[in-house]
PDB file of C-alpha atoms and ligand atoms in Angstrom:
ATOM      1  CA  MET A 296      13.737-148.473 -18.360  1.00 85.00           C
ATOM      2  CA  ASN A 297      13.068-144.773 -18.947  1.00 90.00           C
ATOM      3  CA  MET A 298      15.536-142.231 -17.644  1.00 95.00           C
ATOM      4  CA  MET A 299      14.552-138.725 -16.572  1.00 96.00           C
ATOM      5  CA  LEU A 300      16.448-135.751 -15.185  1.00 97.00           C
ATOM      6  CA  SER A 301      14.892-132.493 -14.084  1.00 97.00           C
ATOM      7  CA  THR A 302      15.852-129.167 -12.517  1.00 96.00           C
ATOM      8  CA  TRP A 303      15.166-128.101  -8.921  1.00 94.00           C
ATOM      9  CA  SER A 304      13.848-129.953  -5.904  1.00 92.00           C
ATOM     10  CA  PHE A 305      10.226-129.234  -6.860  1.00 93.00           C
ATOM     11  CA  SER A 306      10.764-131.713  -9.726  1.00 94.00           C
ATOM     12  CA  GLU A 307      11.371-134.682  -7.465  1.00 95.00           C
ATOM     13  CA  PRO A 308       7.730-135.549  -6.630  1.00 97.00           C
ATOM     14  CA  ILE A 309       6.823-134.779 -10.241  1.00 96.00           C
ATOM     15  CA  LEU A 310       9.411-137.237 -11.603  1.00 96.00           C
ATOM     16  CA  ASN A 311       8.225-139.917  -9.180  1.00 95.00           C
ATOM     17  CA  ALA A 312       4.571-139.388 -10.128  1.00 95.00           C
ATOM     18  CA  VAL A 313       5.312-139.399 -13.857  1.00 95.00           C
ATOM     19  CA  ALA A 314       7.483-142.538 -13.603  1.00 92.00           C
ATOM     20  CA  THR A 315       4.689-144.299 -11.691  1.00 92.00           C
ATOM     21  CA  ASN A 316       1.751-143.105 -13.767  1.00 93.00           C
ATOM     22  CA  LEU A 317       3.161-143.166 -17.294  1.00 93.00           C
ATOM     23  CA  GLY A 318       5.405-146.199 -16.964  1.00 82.00           C
ATOM     24  CA  ASP A 319       7.936-147.575 -19.393  1.00 87.00           C
ATOM     25  CA  SER A 320       5.754-147.489 -22.492  1.00 90.00           C
ATOM     26  CA  ALA A 321       5.605-143.668 -22.538  1.00 96.00           C
ATOM     27  CA  SER A 322       7.572-141.780 -25.165  1.00 97.00           C
ATOM     28  CA  ALA A 323      10.342-139.438 -24.057  1.00 97.00           C
ATOM     29  CA  LEU A 324       8.295-136.524 -25.397  1.00 98.00           C
ATOM     30  CA  ASP A 325       5.224-137.500 -23.363  1.00 98.00           C
ATOM     31  CA  LEU A 326       7.394-137.870 -20.256  1.00 97.00           C
ATOM     32  CA  VAL A 327       8.964-134.423 -20.485  1.00 98.00           C
ATOM     33  CA  GLU A 328       5.713-132.711 -21.483  1.00 98.00           C
ATOM     34  CA  THR A 329       3.867-134.313 -18.572  1.00 98.00           C
ATOM     35  CA  CYS A 330       6.545-133.214 -16.085  1.00 97.00           C
ATOM     36  CA  ALA A 331       6.323-129.624 -17.314  1.00 98.00           C
ATOM     37  CA  ARG A 332       2.518-129.689 -17.281  1.00 98.00           C
ATOM     38  CA  MET A 333       2.488-130.831 -13.666  1.00 97.00           C
ATOM     39  CA  ALA A 334       4.778-127.984 -12.640  1.00 97.00           C
ATOM     40  CA  GLU A 335       2.701-125.516 -14.685  1.00 97.00           C
ATOM     41  CA  ALA A 336      -0.486-126.584 -12.900  1.00 96.00           C
ATOM     42  CA  ASP A 337       1.045-126.404  -9.411  1.00 95.00           C
ATOM     43  CA  GLU A 338       0.173-123.021  -7.908  1.00 93.00           C
ATOM     44  CA  SER A 339       2.800-123.437  -5.180  1.00 92.00           C
ATOM     45  CA  ILE A 340       5.633-123.339  -7.746  1.00 92.00           C
ATOM     46  CA  ASP A 341       6.040-119.595  -8.131  1.00 91.00           C
ATOM     47  CA  SER A 342       8.378-119.668 -11.134  1.00 93.00           C
ATOM     48  CA  VAL A 343       6.487-121.908 -13.593  1.00 95.00           C
ATOM     49  CA  GLY A 344       2.986-121.737 -15.070  1.00 94.00           C
ATOM     50  CA  TYR A 345      -0.035-120.797 -12.978  1.00 95.00           C
ATOM     51  CA  GLY A 346       1.234-119.216  -9.768  1.00 92.00           C
ATOM     52  CA  GLY A 347       4.347-117.795 -11.439  1.00 95.00           C
ATOM     53  CA  TYR A 348       5.396-114.327 -10.319  1.00 94.00           C
ATOM     54  CA  PRO A 349       4.345-111.605 -12.766  1.00 95.00           C
ATOM     55  CA  ASP A 350       6.255-108.837 -14.530  1.00 94.00           C
ATOM     56  CA  ALA A 351       6.746-105.349 -13.100  1.00 94.00           C
ATOM     57  CA  GLU A 352       3.205-104.390 -14.142  1.00 94.00           C
ATOM     58  CA  GLY A 353       1.546-107.447 -12.596  1.00 95.00           C
ATOM     59  CA  ARG A 354       1.142-109.460 -15.790  1.00 96.00           C
ATOM     60  CA  CYS A 355       2.126-113.152 -15.631  1.00 97.00           C
ATOM     61  CA  THR A 356       3.686-114.327 -18.908  1.00 97.00           C
ATOM     62  CA  LEU A 357       5.000-117.789 -19.687  1.00 98.00           C
ATOM     63  CA  ASP A 358       7.705-119.265 -21.918  1.00 98.00           C
ATOM     64  CA  ALA A 359       8.296-122.915 -22.876  1.00 98.00           C
ATOM     65  CA  ALA A 360      10.043-125.172 -25.352  1.00 98.00           C
ATOM     66  CA  VAL A 361      10.190-128.813 -26.404  1.00 98.00           C
ATOM     67  CA  MET A 362      12.875-130.480 -28.486  1.00 98.00           C
ATOM     68  CA  LEU A 363      13.621-133.861 -30.050  1.00 98.00           C
ATOM     69  CA  SER A 364      16.389-132.907 -32.445  1.00 98.00           C
ATOM     70  CA  PRO A 365      17.779-129.898 -34.327  1.00 97.00           C
ATOM     71  CA  ASN A 366      15.030-130.506 -36.910  1.00 97.00           C
ATOM     72  CA  GLN A 367      12.226-131.023 -34.411  1.00 98.00           C
ATOM     73  CA  SER A 368      11.582-128.345 -31.838  1.00 98.00           C
ATOM     74  CA  GLY A 369       8.828-125.943 -30.851  1.00 98.00           C
ATOM     75  CA  ALA A 370       8.580-123.028 -28.473  1.00 98.00           C
ATOM     76  CA  VAL A 371       6.347-120.198 -27.312  1.00 98.00           C
ATOM     77  CA  CYS A 372       7.068-117.017 -25.412  1.00 98.00           C
ATOM     78  CA  ALA A 373       5.050-114.339 -23.624  1.00 98.00           C
ATOM     79  CA  ILE A 374       1.960-116.533 -23.284  1.00 98.00           C
ATOM     80  CA  GLU A 375      -0.678-114.629 -21.280  1.00 97.00           C
ATOM     81  CA  ARG A 376      -3.816-116.785 -21.346  1.00 97.00           C
ATOM     82  CA  HIS A 377      -2.901-120.472 -21.225  1.00 98.00           C
ATOM     83  CA  LYS A 378      -1.733-122.538 -18.283  1.00 96.00           C
ATOM     84  CA  HIS A 379       0.250-125.039 -20.322  1.00 98.00           C
ATOM     85  CA  PRO A 380       2.726-123.295 -22.606  1.00 98.00           C
ATOM     86  CA  VAL A 381       4.678-126.558 -22.951  1.00 98.00           C
ATOM     87  CA  SER A 382       1.718-128.118 -24.771  1.00 98.00           C
ATOM     88  CA  ILE A 383       1.460-125.104 -27.077  1.00 98.00           C
ATOM     89  CA  ALA A 384       5.182-125.515 -27.783  1.00 98.00           C
ATOM     90  CA  ARG A 385       4.556-129.151 -28.673  1.00 98.00           C
ATOM     91  CA  LEU A 386       1.747-128.110 -31.024  1.00 98.00           C
ATOM     92  CA  VAL A 387       4.102-125.636 -32.688  1.00 98.00           C
ATOM     93  CA  MET A 388       6.574-128.485 -33.232  1.00 98.00           C
ATOM     94  CA  GLU A 389       4.024-131.014 -34.430  1.00 98.00           C
ATOM     95  CA  GLN A 390       1.454-128.898 -36.271  1.00 98.00           C
ATOM     96  CA  THR A 391       3.484-126.136 -37.925  1.00 98.00           C
ATOM     97  CA  SER A 392       6.671-125.785 -39.913  1.00 98.00           C
ATOM     98  CA  HIS A 393       7.925-123.120 -37.477  1.00 98.00           C
ATOM     99  CA  THR A 394       9.794-123.217 -34.190  1.00 98.00           C
ATOM    100  CA  LEU A 395       8.705-120.177 -32.166  1.00 98.00           C
ATOM    101  CA  LEU A 396       5.419-118.306 -31.736  1.00 98.00           C
ATOM    102  CA  ALA A 397       5.187-115.201 -29.550  1.00 98.00           C
ATOM    103  CA  GLY A 398       2.724-113.210 -27.481  1.00 98.00           C
ATOM    104  CA  PRO A 399      -1.019-112.779 -28.079  1.00 98.00           C
ATOM    105  CA  LEU A 400      -0.840-114.504 -31.456  1.00 98.00           C
ATOM    106  CA  ALA A 401       0.674-117.575 -29.791  1.00 98.00           C
ATOM    107  CA  ASP A 402      -2.292-117.508 -27.378  1.00 98.00           C
ATOM    108  CA  ALA A 403      -4.594-117.259 -30.395  1.00 98.00           C
ATOM    109  CA  PHE A 404      -2.812-120.268 -31.943  1.00 98.00           C
ATOM    110  CA  ALA A 405      -3.535-122.213 -28.739  1.00 98.00           C
ATOM    111  CA  ASP A 406      -7.209-121.120 -28.883  1.00 98.00           C
ATOM    112  CA  ALA A 407      -7.410-122.326 -32.469  1.00 98.00           C
ATOM    113  CA  HIS A 408      -6.151-125.752 -31.341  1.00 98.00           C
ATOM    114  CA  GLY A 409      -8.811-125.977 -28.665  1.00 98.00           C
ATOM    115  CA  LEU A 410      -6.634-125.296 -25.622  1.00 97.00           C
ATOM    116  CA  GLU A 411      -8.513-123.792 -22.707  1.00 95.00           C
ATOM    117  CA  SER A 412      -7.829-120.154 -21.883  1.00 96.00           C
ATOM    118  CA  SER A 413      -7.373-119.130 -18.248  1.00 93.00           C
ATOM    119  CA  ASP A 414      -6.170-116.433 -15.897  1.00 94.00           C
ATOM    120  CA  LEU A 415      -2.526-117.030 -14.938  1.00 96.00           C
ATOM    121  CA  LEU A 416      -2.046-114.734 -11.969  1.00 95.00           C
ATOM    122  CA  ALA A 417      -2.662-116.688  -8.764  1.00 95.00           C
ATOM    123  CA  ARG A 418      -3.674-114.747  -5.674  1.00 95.00           C
ATOM    124  CA  PRO A 419      -0.449-115.331  -3.666  1.00 94.00           C
ATOM    125  CA  SER A 420       1.625-114.142  -6.635  1.00 95.00           C
ATOM    126  CA  LYS A 421      -0.540-111.034  -6.986  1.00 95.00           C
ATOM    127  CA  GLU A 422      -0.069-110.298  -3.290  1.00 95.00           C
ATOM    128  CA  LYS A 423       3.720-110.717  -3.583  1.00 93.00           C
ATOM    129  CA  TRP A 424       3.711-108.384  -6.589  1.00 94.00           C
ATOM    130  CA  LEU A 425       1.650-105.727  -4.770  1.00 94.00           C
ATOM    131  CA  LYS A 426       4.194-105.834  -1.929  1.00 93.00           C
ATOM    132  CA  TRP A 427       7.112-105.594  -4.393  1.00 90.00           C
ATOM    133  CA  LYS A 428       5.416-102.643  -6.100  1.00 91.00           C
ATOM    134  CA  GLU A 429       5.220-100.697  -2.842  1.00 90.00           C
ATOM    135  CA  GLU A 430       9.017-100.681  -2.663  1.00 86.00           C
ATOM    136  CA  HIS A 431      10.016-100.487  -6.321  1.00 82.00           C
ATOM    137  CA  GLN A 432       9.376 -98.485  -9.461  1.00 72.00           C
ATOM    138  CA  PRO A 433       8.292-100.672 -12.416  1.00 64.00           C
ATOM    139  CA  THR A 434      10.649 -98.639 -14.615  1.00 63.00           C
ATOM    140  CA  GLU A 435      13.794 -99.122 -12.547  1.00 62.00           C
ATOM    141  CA  THR A 436      16.663-101.057 -14.078  1.00 55.00           C
ATOM    142  CA  LEU A 437      16.737-104.665 -12.967  1.00 57.00           C
ATOM    143  CA  ALA A 438      20.271-105.882 -12.362  1.00 54.00           C
ATOM    144  CA  PRO A 439      21.022-109.609 -12.119  1.00 51.00           C
ATOM    145  CA  TYR A 440      22.444-109.123  -8.618  1.00 54.00           C
ATOM    146  CA  ASP A 441      21.804-106.764  -5.749  1.00 57.00           C
ATOM    147  CA  THR A 442      25.215-105.113  -5.725  1.00 56.00           C
ATOM    148  CA  GLY A 443      24.873-104.448  -1.997  1.00 60.00           C
ATOM    149  CA  THR A 444      24.104-107.974  -0.811  1.00 58.00           C
ATOM    150  CA  GLY A 445      25.310-109.995  -3.793  1.00 55.00           C
ATOM    151  CA  LYS A 446      21.963-111.820  -3.786  1.00 54.00           C
ATOM    152  CA  LEU A 447      20.317-112.800  -7.063  1.00 56.00           C
ATOM    153  CA  PHE A 448      17.513-110.451  -7.996  1.00 54.00           C
ATOM    154  CA  GLY A 449      13.943-111.677  -7.836  1.00 54.00           C
ATOM    155  CA  ASN A 450      13.113-115.326  -8.320  1.00 64.00           C
ATOM    156  CA  HIS A 451      13.413-117.467 -11.411  1.00 67.00           C
ATOM    157  CA  ASP A 452      13.486-121.266 -11.478  1.00 86.00           C
ATOM    158  CA  THR A 453      12.651-122.996 -14.732  1.00 94.00           C
ATOM    159  CA  ILE A 454      11.561-126.606 -14.862  1.00 96.00           C
ATOM    160  CA  GLY A 455      13.760-128.248 -17.477  1.00 98.00           C
ATOM    161  CA  THR A 456      13.351-131.999 -17.986  1.00 98.00           C
ATOM    162  CA  LEU A 457      15.323-134.407 -20.165  1.00 98.00           C
ATOM    163  CA  ALA A 458      14.317-137.997 -20.837  1.00 97.00           C
ATOM    164  CA  ILE A 459      15.411-141.097 -22.715  1.00 97.00           C
ATOM    165  CA  ASP A 460      12.677-143.642 -23.327  1.00 96.00           C
ATOM    166  CA  THR A 461      12.918-147.417 -23.719  1.00 95.00           C
ATOM    167  CA  HIS A 462      13.430-147.009 -27.482  1.00 95.00           C
ATOM    168  CA  GLY A 463      16.470-144.825 -26.842  1.00 96.00           C
ATOM    169  CA  THR A 464      14.708-141.655 -28.030  1.00 97.00           C
ATOM    170  CA  MET A 465      15.738-138.484 -26.229  1.00 98.00           C
ATOM    171  CA  ALA A 466      13.504-135.455 -25.605  1.00 98.00           C
ATOM    172  CA  GLY A 467      13.629-132.269 -23.584  1.00 98.00           C
ATOM    173  CA  ALA A 468      11.133-129.679 -22.357  1.00 98.00           C
ATOM    174  CA  CYS A 469      11.355-126.550 -20.276  1.00 98.00           C
ATOM    175  CA  SER A 470       8.765-124.122 -18.926  1.00 98.00           C
ATOM    176  CA  THR A 471       8.990-120.923 -16.905  1.00 97.00           C
ATOM    177  CA  SER A 472       7.290-117.697 -15.929  1.00 96.00           C
ATOM    178  CA  GLY A 473      10.732-116.132 -16.328  1.00 95.00           C
ATOM    179  CA  MET A 474      12.247-113.663 -13.936  1.00 93.00           C
ATOM    180  CA  ALA A 475       9.982-112.197 -11.272  1.00 92.00           C
ATOM    181  CA  TRP A 476       9.105-108.495 -11.780  1.00 92.00           C
ATOM    182  CA  LYS A 477      10.736-108.495 -15.222  1.00 93.00           C
ATOM    183  CA  VAL A 478      10.423-105.554 -17.581  1.00 93.00           C
ATOM    184  CA  PRO A 479       7.182-106.200 -19.533  1.00 95.00           C
ATOM    185  CA  GLY A 480       8.094-107.902 -22.788  1.00 96.00           C
ATOM    186  CA  ARG A 481      11.246-109.529 -21.442  1.00 95.00           C
ATOM    187  CA  VAL A 482      11.862-113.062 -22.705  1.00 97.00           C
ATOM    188  CA  GLY A 483      14.657-115.182 -21.228  1.00 96.00           C
ATOM    189  CA  ASP A 484      16.587-118.185 -22.462  1.00 97.00           C
ATOM    190  CA  SER A 485      13.951-120.885 -21.985  1.00 98.00           C
ATOM    191  CA  PRO A 486      12.016-120.618 -25.274  1.00 98.00           C
ATOM    192  CA  ILE A 487      15.142-120.013 -27.351  1.00 98.00           C
ATOM    193  CA  ILE A 488      16.417-123.276 -28.784  1.00 98.00           C
ATOM    194  CA  GLY A 489      20.064-123.777 -27.888  1.00 98.00           C
ATOM    195  CA  HIS A 490      19.867-121.384 -24.956  1.00 98.00           C
ATOM    196  CA  GLY A 491      17.509-122.917 -22.371  1.00 98.00           C
ATOM    197  CA  LEU A 492      17.224-126.308 -24.090  1.00 98.00           C
ATOM    198  CA  TYR A 493      19.084-128.348 -26.656  1.00 98.00           C
ATOM    199  CA  VAL A 494      18.714-131.971 -27.780  1.00 98.00           C
ATOM    200  CA  ASP A 495      20.893-133.648 -30.349  1.00 98.00           C
ATOM    201  CA  PRO A 496      20.026-137.352 -30.607  1.00 96.00           C
ATOM    202  CA  LYS A 497      23.548-138.175 -31.767  1.00 93.00           C
ATOM    203  CA  ARG A 498      25.326-136.303 -28.995  1.00 95.00           C
ATOM    204  CA  GLY A 499      23.266-135.508 -25.900  1.00 97.00           C
ATOM    205  CA  ALA A 500      20.915-133.036 -24.299  1.00 98.00           C
ATOM    206  CA  ALA A 501      21.080-130.116 -21.888  1.00 98.00           C
ATOM    207  CA  THR A 502      18.678-127.698 -20.260  1.00 98.00           C
ATOM    208  CA  ALA A 503      19.402-124.538 -18.330  1.00 97.00           C
ATOM    209  CA  THR A 504      18.004-122.689 -15.359  1.00 95.00           C
ATOM    210  CA  GLY A 505      19.180-119.445 -13.826  1.00 92.00           C
ATOM    211  CA  HIS A 506      19.569-115.901 -15.031  1.00 91.00           C
ATOM    212  CA  GLY A 507      18.341-116.065 -18.636  1.00 94.00           C
ATOM    213  CA  GLU A 508      20.363-113.113 -19.879  1.00 92.00           C
ATOM    214  CA  LEU A 509      23.594-114.791 -18.737  1.00 92.00           C
ATOM    215  CA  ILE A 510      22.540-118.173 -20.159  1.00 95.00           C
ATOM    216  CA  SER A 511      21.627-116.644 -23.519  1.00 95.00           C
ATOM    217  CA  GLY A 512      24.915-114.758 -23.723  1.00 95.00           C
ATOM    218  CA  ILE A 513      26.786-117.999 -24.372  1.00 96.00           C
ATOM    219  CA  CYS A 514      23.994-120.153 -25.938  1.00 97.00           C
ATOM    220  CA  SER A 515      24.522-122.384 -22.903  1.00 98.00           C
ATOM    221  CA  SER A 516      22.595-125.561 -23.685  1.00 98.00           C
ATOM    222  CA  PHE A 517      23.960-125.812 -27.217  1.00 98.00           C
ATOM    223  CA  LEU A 518      27.463-125.121 -25.967  1.00 98.00           C
ATOM    224  CA  VAL A 519      27.260-127.809 -23.287  1.00 98.00           C
ATOM    225  CA  VAL A 520      26.032-130.440 -25.751  1.00 98.00           C
ATOM    226  CA  GLU A 521      28.665-129.474 -28.326  1.00 96.00           C
ATOM    227  CA  LEU A 522      31.445-129.612 -25.741  1.00 96.00           C
TER     228      LEU A 522
HETATM  229  N1  LIG B  12      16.169-119.017 -17.100  1.00 62.45           N
HETATM  230  C1  LIG B  12      14.867-118.530 -16.793  1.00 62.45           C
HETATM  231  C2  LIG B  12      14.713-117.141 -17.303  1.00 62.45           C
HETATM  232  O1  LIG B  12      15.638-116.357 -17.152  1.00 62.45           O
HETATM  233  C3  LIG B  12      14.562-118.565 -15.370  1.00 62.45           C
HETATM  234  C4  LIG B  12      15.276-119.613 -14.541  1.00 62.45           C
HETATM  235  O2  LIG B  12      15.481-120.696 -14.960  1.00 62.45           O
HETATM  236  O3  LIG B  12      15.688-119.387 -13.407  1.00 62.45           O
HETATM  237  O4  LIG B  12      13.657-116.798 -17.794  1.00 62.45           O
END
């Protein structure tokens, strides 16, 4: 039987649907990619894919990664025109000898592989951003916590999924729109191998969600697997 683990409650119906629809013959990589794709397509998930909250200037940008082993990983960051960054990350892993493509040239790479281009900013997210903009300056420093209330700033909830298939192969994928209202250009932990995702077939796998700057500071996923 396949085994899957995924972050956040929004993953639960996704895991159930993927387990039912893909069944036990699916590879671990297909399982984790499909979970991320479903979250990316779901407009009601405001921290992943289409429907994700934008940066401080109203631009929605996406990050994602996939990993099978230290020698087999792919990632993209700052995607602006494609709904499924996780599939671009998989193409990077399978079709190039690189691990990370960034920004408009990563979008162009997706175009070249026939992936459909689309607008990423859903209407509810645009409305939330317009409201945020009324009360904030896009240039103000974004702290991880509101020092007054102690509440985490903005919203940010990556989908990170790990799977082991019936052949015993492990795979991981993660996908996020990053931190809401981020400084344009900001990239968090998710597309950085070892930070938001790490898979070592001989040892284990981990994926991270939360404040990317804190996660990256200790290379969290790598550290957890190593420990
Ligand atoms: N770690 C992601 C980021 O900082 C967001 C999250 O998982 O909450 O971009």
